[in-house]
Short mmCIF file of C-alpha atoms in Angstrom, two decimals:
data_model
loop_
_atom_site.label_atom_id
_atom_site.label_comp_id
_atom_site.label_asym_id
_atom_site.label_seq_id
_atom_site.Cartn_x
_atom_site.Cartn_y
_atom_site.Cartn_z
CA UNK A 1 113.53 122.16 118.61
CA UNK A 2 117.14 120.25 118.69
CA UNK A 3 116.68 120.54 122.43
CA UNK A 4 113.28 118.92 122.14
CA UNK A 5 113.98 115.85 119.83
CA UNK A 6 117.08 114.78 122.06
CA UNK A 7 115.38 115.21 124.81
CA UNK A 8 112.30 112.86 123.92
CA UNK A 9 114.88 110.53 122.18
CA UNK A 10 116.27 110.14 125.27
CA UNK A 11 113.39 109.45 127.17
CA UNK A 12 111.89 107.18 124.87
CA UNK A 13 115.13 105.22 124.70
CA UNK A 14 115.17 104.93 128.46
CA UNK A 15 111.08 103.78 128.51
CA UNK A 16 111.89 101.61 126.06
CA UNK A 17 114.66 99.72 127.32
CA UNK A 18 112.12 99.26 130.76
CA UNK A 19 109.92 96.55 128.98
CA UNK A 20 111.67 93.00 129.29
CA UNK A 21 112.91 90.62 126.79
CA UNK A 22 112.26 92.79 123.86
CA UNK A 23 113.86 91.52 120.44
CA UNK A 24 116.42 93.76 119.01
CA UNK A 25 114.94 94.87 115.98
CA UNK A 26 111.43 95.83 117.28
CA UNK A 27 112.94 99.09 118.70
CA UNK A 28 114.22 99.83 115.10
CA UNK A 29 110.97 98.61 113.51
CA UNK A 30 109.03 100.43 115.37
CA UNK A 31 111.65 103.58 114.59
CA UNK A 32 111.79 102.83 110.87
CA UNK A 33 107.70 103.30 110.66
CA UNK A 34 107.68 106.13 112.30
CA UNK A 35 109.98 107.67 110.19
CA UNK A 36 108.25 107.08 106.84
CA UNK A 37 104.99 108.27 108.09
CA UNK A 38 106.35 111.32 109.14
CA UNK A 39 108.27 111.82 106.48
CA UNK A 40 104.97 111.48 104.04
CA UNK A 41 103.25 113.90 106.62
CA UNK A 42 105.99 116.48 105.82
CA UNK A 43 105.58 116.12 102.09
CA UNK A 44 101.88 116.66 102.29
CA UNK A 45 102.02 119.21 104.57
CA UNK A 46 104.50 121.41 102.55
CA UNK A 47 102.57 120.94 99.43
CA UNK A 48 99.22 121.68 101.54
CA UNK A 49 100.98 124.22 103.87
CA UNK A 50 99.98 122.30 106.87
CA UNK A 51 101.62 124.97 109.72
CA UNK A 52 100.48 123.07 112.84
CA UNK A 53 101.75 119.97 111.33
CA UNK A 54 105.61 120.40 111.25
CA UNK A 55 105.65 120.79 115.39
CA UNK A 56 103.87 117.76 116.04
CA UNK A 57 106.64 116.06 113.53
CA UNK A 58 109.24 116.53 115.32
CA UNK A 59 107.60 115.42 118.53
CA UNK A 60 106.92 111.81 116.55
CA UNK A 61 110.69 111.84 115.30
CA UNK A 62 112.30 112.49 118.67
CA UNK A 63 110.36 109.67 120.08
CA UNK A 64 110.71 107.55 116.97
CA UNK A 65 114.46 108.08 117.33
CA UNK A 66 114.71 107.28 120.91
CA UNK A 67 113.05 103.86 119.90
CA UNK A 68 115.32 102.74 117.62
CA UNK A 69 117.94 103.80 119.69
CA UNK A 70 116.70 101.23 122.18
CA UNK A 71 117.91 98.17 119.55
CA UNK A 72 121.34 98.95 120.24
CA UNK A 73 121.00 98.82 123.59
CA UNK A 74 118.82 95.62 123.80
CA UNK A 75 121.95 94.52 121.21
CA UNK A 76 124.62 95.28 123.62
CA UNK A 77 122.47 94.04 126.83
CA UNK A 78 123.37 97.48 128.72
CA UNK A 79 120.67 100.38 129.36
CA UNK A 80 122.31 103.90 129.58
CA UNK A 81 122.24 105.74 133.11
CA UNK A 82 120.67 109.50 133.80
CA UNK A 83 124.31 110.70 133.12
CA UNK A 84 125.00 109.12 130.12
CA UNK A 85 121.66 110.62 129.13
CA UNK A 86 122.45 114.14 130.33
CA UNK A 87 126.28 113.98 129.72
CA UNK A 88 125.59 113.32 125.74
CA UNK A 89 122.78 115.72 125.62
CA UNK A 90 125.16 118.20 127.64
CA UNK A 91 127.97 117.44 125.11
CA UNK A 92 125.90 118.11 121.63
CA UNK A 93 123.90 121.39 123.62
CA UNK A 94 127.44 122.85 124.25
CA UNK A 95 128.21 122.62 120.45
CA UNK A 96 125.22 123.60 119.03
CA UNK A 97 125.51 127.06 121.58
CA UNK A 98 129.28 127.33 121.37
CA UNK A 99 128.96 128.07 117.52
CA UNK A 100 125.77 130.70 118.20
CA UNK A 101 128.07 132.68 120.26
CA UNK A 102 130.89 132.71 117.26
CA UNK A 103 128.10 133.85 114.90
CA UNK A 104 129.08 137.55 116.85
CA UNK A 105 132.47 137.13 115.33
CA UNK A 106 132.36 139.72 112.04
CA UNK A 107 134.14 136.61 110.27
CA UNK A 108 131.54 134.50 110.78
CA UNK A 109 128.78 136.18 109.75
CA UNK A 110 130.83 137.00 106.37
CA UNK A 111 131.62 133.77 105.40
CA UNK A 112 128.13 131.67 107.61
CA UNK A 113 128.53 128.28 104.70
CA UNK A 114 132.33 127.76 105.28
CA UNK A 115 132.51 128.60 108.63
CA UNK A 116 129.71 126.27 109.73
CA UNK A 117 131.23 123.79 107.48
CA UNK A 118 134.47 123.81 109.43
CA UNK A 119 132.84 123.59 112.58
CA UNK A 120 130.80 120.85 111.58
CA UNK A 121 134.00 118.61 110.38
CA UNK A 122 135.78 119.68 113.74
CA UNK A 123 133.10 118.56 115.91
CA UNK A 124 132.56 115.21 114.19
CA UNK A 125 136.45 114.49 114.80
CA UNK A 126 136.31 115.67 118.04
CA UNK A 127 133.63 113.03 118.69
CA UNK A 128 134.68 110.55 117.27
CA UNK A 129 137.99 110.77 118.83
CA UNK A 130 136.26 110.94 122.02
CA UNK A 131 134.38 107.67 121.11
CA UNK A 132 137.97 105.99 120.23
CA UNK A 133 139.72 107.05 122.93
CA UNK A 134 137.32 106.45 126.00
CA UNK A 135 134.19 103.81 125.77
CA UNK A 136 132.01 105.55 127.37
CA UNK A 137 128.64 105.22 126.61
CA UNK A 138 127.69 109.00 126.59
CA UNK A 139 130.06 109.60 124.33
CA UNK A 140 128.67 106.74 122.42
CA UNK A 141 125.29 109.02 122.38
CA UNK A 142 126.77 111.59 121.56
CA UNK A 143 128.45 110.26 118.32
CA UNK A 144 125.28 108.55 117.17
CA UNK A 145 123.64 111.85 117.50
CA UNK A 146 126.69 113.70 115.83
CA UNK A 147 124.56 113.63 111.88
CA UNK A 148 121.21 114.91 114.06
CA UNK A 149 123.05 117.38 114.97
CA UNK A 150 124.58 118.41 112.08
CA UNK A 151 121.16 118.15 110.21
CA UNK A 152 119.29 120.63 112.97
CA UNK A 153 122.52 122.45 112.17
CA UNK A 154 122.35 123.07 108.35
CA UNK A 155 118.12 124.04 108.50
CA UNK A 156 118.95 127.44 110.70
CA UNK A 157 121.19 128.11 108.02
CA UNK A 158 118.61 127.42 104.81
CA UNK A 159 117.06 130.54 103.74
CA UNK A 160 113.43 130.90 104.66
CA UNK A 161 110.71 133.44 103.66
CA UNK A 162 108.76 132.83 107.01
CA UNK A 163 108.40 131.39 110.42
CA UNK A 164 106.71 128.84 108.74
CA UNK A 165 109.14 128.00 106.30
CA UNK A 166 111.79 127.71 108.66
CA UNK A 167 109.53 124.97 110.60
CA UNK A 168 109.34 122.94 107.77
CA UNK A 169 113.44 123.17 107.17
CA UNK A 170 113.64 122.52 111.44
CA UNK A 171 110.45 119.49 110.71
CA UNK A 172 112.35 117.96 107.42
CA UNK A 173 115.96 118.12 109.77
CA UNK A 174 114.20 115.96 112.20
CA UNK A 175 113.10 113.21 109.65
CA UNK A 176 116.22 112.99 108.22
CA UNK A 177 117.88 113.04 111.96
CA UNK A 178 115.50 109.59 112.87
CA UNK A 179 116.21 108.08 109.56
CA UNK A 180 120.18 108.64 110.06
CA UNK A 181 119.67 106.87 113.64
CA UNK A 182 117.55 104.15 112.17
CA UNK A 183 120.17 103.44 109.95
CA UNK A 184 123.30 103.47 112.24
CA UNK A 185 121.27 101.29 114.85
CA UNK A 186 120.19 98.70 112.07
CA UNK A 187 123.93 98.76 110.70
CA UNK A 188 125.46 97.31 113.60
CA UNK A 189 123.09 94.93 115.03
CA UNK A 190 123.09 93.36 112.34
CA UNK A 191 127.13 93.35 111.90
CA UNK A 192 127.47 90.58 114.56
CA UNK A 193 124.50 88.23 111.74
CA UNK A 194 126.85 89.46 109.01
CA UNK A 195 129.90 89.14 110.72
CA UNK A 196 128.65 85.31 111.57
CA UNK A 197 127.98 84.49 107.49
CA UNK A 198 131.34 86.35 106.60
CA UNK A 199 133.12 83.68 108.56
CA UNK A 200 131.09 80.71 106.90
CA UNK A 201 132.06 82.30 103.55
CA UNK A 202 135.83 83.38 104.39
CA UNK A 203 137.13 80.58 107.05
CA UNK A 204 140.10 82.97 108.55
CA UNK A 205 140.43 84.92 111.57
CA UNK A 206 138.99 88.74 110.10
CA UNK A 207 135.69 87.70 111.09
CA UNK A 208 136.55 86.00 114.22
CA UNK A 209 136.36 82.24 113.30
CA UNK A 210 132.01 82.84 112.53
CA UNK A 211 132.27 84.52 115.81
CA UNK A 212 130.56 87.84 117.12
CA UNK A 213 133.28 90.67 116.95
CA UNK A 214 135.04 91.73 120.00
CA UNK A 215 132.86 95.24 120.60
CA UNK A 216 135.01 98.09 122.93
CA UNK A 217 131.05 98.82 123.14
CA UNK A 218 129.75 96.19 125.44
CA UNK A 219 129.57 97.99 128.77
CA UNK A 220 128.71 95.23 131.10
CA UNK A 221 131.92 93.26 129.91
CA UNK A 222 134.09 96.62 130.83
CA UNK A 223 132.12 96.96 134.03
#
């Protein structure tokens, strides 16, 4: 399923970012709307025990995040090659499989919560060092996708009675993985707005004069 939703947020992303001169925020519009309708479709389909309904959500959430994603990238006027695409999927994969082949380790599987706690903090700081250290935009990706990730993460882990069960823990991961990326995306296109009123308010240099902050992010500058 994790495999899945990053794949189709990819591709949507990259669909998305084919239509010209589209405004920033519909991408996270668009996003936002998908992710409160499926949200209510997994509340009424736990309390109705809906079982073909929590596959089909994840499908809309994938998508829905690969739309928002597109506002950043309409924000920083740079669309992401194949191998930023597969690079960042490549990167999050590798973690998500590295820690299924410590779950053989005897330690592991006596102490699952702390252990997958642990490896959850050291992969987040070994991402976002990444995203310090190199602006890249697949490492970019990557980070944005780091609390996804995490999320798909934590619902193996939540006991379930049933196959079922465990669909809706894998279904309610994926809404709160699109409503995370909603989130982040809306956060910082709309920093350079805020950033632009902060300097009205405060006249100094933290907020660059009323200016648009210098962003390590915009690739077409580095390139």
């Amino acid at each position: 399923m994790f495999v899945l939703y990053l794949a189709l947020a990819f591709l949507a992303c990259g669909l998305m970012l084919l239509i010209p001169q589209v405004n920033q925020y519909v991408g996270v519009g668009i996003g936002g709307a998908i992710c409160i309708a499926m949200i209510v479709i997994v509340a009424i389909g736990s309390v109705r025990e809906w079982r073909r309904a929590f596959f089909p959500v994840v499908i809309g959430n994938g998508i829905g995040s690969g739309i928002a994603l597109s506002s950043l990238f309409v924000f920083l006027d740079y669309a992401p090659v194949i191998t930023d695409y597969l690079i960042a999927g490549a990167l999050l994969l590798a973690a998500f499989l590295f820690y299924c082949i410590l779950t053989y380790l005897s330690f592991v599987r006596s102490y699952p919560v702390p252990c997958m706690i642990v490896y959850a903090v050291l992969v987040t700081a070994g991402y976002i060092a990444l995203v310090c250290l190199v602006p890249s935009c697949a490492f970019l990706l990557a980070a944005i996708f780091l609390l996804p990730f995490i999320g798909f993460f934590i619902s193996i882990a939540r006991r379930s009675e049933s196959a079922i069960h465990q669909m809706e823990h894998v279904a309610s991961a994926s809404c709160f993985s699109i409503a995370v990326v909603v989130i982040l995306v809306l956060l910082i296109i709309s920093q350079g707005d805020g950033a632009d009123g902060m300097g009205d308010v405060f006249p100094t240099d933290i907020y660059g004069g009323g200016k648009r902050k210098y962003n390590p992010y915009d690739f077409d500058v580095l390139t």
